[in-house]
Coordinates of C-alpha atoms in Angstrom, one line a residue:
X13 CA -60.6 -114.1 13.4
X14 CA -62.2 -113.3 10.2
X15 CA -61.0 -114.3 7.4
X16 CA -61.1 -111.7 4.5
X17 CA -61.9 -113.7 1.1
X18 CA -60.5 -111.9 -2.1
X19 CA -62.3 -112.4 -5.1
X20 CA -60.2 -113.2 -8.5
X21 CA -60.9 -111.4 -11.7
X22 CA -61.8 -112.7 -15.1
X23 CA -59.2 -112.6 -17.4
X24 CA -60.3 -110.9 -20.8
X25 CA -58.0 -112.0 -23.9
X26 CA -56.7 -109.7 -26.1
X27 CA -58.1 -110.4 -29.3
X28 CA -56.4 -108.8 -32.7
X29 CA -60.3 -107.0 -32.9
X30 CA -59.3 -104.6 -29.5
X31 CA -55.6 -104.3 -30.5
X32 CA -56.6 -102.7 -33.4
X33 CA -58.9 -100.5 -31.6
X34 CA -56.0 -99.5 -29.4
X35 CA -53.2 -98.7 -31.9
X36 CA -56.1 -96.6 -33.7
X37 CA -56.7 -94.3 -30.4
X38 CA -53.3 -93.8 -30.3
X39 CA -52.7 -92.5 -33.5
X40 CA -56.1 -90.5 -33.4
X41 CA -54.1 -89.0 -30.1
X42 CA -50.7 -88.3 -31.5
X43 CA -52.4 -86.9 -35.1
X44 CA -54.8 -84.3 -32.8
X45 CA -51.5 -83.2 -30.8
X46 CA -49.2 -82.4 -33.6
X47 CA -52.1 -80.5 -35.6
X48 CA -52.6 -78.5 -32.0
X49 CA -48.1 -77.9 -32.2
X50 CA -48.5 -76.7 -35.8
X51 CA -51.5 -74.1 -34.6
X52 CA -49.5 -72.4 -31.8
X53 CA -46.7 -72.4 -34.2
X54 CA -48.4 -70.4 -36.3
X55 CA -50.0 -67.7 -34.1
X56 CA -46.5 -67.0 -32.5
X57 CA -44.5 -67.0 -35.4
X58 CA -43.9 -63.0 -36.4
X59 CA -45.5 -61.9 -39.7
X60 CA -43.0 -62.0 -42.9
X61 CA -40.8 -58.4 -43.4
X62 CA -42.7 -56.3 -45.3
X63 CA -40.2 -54.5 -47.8
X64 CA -39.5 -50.7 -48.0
X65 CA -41.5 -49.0 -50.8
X66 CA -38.9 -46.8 -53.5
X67 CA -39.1 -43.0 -52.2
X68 CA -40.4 -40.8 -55.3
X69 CA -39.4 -37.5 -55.4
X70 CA -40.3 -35.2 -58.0
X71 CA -38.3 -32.0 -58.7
X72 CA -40.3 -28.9 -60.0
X73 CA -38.9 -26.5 -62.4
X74 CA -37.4 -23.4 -61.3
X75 CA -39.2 -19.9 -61.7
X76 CA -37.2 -18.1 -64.2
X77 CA -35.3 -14.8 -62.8
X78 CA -37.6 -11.5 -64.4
X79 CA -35.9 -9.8 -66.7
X80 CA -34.2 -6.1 -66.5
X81 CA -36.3 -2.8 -67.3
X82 CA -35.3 -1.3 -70.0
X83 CA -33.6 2.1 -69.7
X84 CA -36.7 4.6 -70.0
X85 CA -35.3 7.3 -72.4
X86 CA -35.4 10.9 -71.4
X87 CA -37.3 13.2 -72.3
X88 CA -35.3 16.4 -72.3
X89 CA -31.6 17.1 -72.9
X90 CA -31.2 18.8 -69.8
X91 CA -32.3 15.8 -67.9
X92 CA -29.7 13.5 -69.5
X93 CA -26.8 15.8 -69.5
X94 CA -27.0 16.3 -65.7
X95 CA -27.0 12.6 -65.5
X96 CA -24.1 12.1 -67.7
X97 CA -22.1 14.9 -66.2
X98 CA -22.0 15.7 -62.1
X99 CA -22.5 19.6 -61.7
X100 CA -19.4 21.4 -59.7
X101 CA -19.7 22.1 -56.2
X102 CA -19.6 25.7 -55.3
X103 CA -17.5 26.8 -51.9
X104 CA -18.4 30.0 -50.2
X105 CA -16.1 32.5 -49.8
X106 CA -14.4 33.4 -46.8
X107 CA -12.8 36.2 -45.5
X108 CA -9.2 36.3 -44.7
X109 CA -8.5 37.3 -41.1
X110 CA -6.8 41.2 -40.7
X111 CA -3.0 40.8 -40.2
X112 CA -1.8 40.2 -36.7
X113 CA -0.1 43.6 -35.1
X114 CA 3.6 43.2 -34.4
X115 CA 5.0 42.4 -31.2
X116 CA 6.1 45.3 -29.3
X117 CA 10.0 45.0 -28.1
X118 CA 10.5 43.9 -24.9
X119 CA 12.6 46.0 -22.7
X120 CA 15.9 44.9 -22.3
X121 CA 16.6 43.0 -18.9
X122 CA 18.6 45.3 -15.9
X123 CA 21.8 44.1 -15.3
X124 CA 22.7 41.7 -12.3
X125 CA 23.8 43.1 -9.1
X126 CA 26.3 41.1 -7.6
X127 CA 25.5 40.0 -3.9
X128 CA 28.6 41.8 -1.3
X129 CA 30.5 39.0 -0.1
X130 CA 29.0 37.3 3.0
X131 CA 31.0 38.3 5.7
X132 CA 33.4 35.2 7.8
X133 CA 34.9 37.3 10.6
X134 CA 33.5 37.6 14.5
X135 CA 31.3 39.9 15.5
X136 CA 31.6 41.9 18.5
X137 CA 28.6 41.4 21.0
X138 CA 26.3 44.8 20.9
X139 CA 25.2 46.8 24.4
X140 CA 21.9 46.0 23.6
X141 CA 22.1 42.5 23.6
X142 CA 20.9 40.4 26.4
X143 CA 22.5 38.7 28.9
X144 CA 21.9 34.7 27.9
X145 CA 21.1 32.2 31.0
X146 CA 22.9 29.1 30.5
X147 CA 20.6 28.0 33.1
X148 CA 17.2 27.8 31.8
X149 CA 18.1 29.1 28.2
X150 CA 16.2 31.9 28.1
X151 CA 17.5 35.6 27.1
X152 CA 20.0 36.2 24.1
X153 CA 19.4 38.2 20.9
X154 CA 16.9 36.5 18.7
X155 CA 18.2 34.0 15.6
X156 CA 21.6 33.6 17.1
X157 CA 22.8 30.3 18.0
X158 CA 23.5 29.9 22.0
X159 CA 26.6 29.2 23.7
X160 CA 27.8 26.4 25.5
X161 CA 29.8 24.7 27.7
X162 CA 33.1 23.3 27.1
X163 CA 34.7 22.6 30.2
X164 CA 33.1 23.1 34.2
X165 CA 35.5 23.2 37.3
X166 CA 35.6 19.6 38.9
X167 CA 36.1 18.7 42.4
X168 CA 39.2 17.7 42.4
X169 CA 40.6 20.9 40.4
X170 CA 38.6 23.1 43.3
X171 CA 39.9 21.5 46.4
X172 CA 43.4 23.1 46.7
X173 CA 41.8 26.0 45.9
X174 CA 39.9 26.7 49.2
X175 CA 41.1 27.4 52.4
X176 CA 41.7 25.2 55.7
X177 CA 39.9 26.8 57.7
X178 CA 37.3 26.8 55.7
X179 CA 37.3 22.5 55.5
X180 CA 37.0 22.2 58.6
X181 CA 33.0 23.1 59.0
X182 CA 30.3 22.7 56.7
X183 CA 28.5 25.1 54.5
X184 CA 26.5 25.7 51.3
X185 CA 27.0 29.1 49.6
X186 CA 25.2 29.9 45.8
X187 CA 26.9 32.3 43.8
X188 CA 25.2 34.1 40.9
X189 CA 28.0 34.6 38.4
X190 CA 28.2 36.5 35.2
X191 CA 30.5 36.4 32.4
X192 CA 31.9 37.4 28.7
X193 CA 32.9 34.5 26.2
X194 CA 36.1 35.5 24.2
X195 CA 36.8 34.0 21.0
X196 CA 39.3 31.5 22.3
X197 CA 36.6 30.2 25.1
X198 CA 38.0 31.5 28.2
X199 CA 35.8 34.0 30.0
X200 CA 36.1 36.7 32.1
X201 CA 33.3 36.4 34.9
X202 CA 32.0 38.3 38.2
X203 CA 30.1 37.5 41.1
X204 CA 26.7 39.8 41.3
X205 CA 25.3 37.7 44.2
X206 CA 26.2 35.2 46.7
X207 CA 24.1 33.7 49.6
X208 CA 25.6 33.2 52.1
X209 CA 29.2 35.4 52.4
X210 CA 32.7 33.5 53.0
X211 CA 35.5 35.9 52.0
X212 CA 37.5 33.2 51.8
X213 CA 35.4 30.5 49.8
X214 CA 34.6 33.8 47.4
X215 CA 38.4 34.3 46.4
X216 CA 38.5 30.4 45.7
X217 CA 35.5 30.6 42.9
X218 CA 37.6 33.6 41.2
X219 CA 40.7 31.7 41.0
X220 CA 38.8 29.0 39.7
X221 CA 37.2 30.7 36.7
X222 CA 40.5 30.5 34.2
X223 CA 39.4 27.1 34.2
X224 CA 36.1 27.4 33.0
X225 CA 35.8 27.0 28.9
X226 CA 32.5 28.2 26.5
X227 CA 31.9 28.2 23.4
X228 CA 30.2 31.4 21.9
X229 CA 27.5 32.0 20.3
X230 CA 26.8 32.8 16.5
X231 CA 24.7 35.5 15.0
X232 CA 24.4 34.8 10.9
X233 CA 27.1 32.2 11.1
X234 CA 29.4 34.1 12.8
X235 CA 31.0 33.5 16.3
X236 CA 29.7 36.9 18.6
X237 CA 32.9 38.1 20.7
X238 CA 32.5 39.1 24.2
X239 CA 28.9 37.7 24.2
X240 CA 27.4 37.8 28.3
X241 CA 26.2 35.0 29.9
X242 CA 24.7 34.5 33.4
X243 CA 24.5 30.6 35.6
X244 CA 24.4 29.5 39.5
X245 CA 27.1 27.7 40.8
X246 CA 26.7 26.1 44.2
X247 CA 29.5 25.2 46.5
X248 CA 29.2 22.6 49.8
X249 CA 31.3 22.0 51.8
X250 CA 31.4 18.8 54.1
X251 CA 33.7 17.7 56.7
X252 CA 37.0 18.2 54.5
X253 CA 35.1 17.2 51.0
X254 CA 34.0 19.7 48.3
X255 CA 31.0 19.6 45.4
X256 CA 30.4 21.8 42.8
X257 CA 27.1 22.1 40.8

């Protein structure tokens, strides 16, 4: 191998000559960096306050107000006294109105009739008054109240009426019936028509009409007596039974 030879430096002694020199630089370099410190310093510092100058105002005198006119005088007496004086203010005349006439009398009212008595008792039922259908309502005298039933023949109350014989077969008969309404609701009736003829069912309807009840009409608030009326009243018979309508 090669060997690497290192050469050894000289060794320069300090003499008091260079450490002189040395402590001078070093000064020279602390002296040139505070005088740089102090520089900045001085360009970043901020200017001194600068103080407010006094404010002078100066107050003008005020214009003075002008002064009043003098009254001009006048120049005639007739001037100043309708100044001093206000004239009177003249109203024209009216005319009064012409008196009003005077009322003419007014005619003394007529004396009150007294109205008859209404009348409370029946009526008895005219000849010209029409026979009313209990039916379909129609007929009657016009602005009287119609009669009414009160009480129809049931079943039951026409059975004993009819004959035997009669029960034993069946049949339909329609009986056109008209009547007159008393007062006390029984009537008094007829037969005009009846389809078909059974002597003996026919005397059963009349017995059974002292059982019918009606109510009469009114006329004016007053019961009509004897007041016609017509209906249908149909009788079957089945096998021993009986129905009305």
């Amino acid at each position: 191998m090669e060997s690497i030879a290192f050469e050894r430096a000289a060794y320069v002694p300090i003499t008091n000559r260079r450490r002189a020199v040395s402590i001078a630089l070093v000064a020279a370099l602390y002296i040139a960096a505070l005088v740089i410190l102090l520089t900045v310093r001085e360009a970043v510092s901020p200017p001194p306050p600068v103080r407010d100058r006094p404010i002078v105002v100066t107050l003008l005198p005020l214009d003075k107000p002008p002064e009043p006119e003098a009254p001009r005088p006048l120049d005639r007496p007739a001037e100043r006294a309708r100044t001093q004086a206000p004239q009177p203010t003249v109203l024209p005349t009216v005319d009064a109105p012409p008196p009003l006439p005077s009322p003419r009398p007014l005619p003394a009212p007529a004396p009150a009739v007294a109205a008859p008595p209404a009348a409370t008792g029946p009526i008895a039922a005219g000849e010209g008054d029409a026979v009313y259908d209990l039916d379909s309502g129609g007929g009657g005298s016009p602005g009287t109240v119609p009669p009414r039933w009160l009480h129809k023949v049931t079943d039951d109350e026409f059975f004993p009426l009819v004959d035997p014989e009669l029960m034993q077969g069946s049949l339909e008969v329609d009986y056109r019936m008209q009547c007159a309404i008393a007062l006390s609701t029984r009537v008094t009736c007829r037969v005009l028509k009846e389809t078909p003829f059974y002597p003996g069912l026919r005397r059963a309807v009349l017995a059974a009409v002292p059982l019918l009840r009606m109510a009469p009409g009114k006329r004016d608030g007053r019961p009509i007596d004897g007041q016609r009326v017509e209906f249908r009243w149909r009788i079957t018979v089945t096998h021993g039974d009986v129905i009305l309508r």
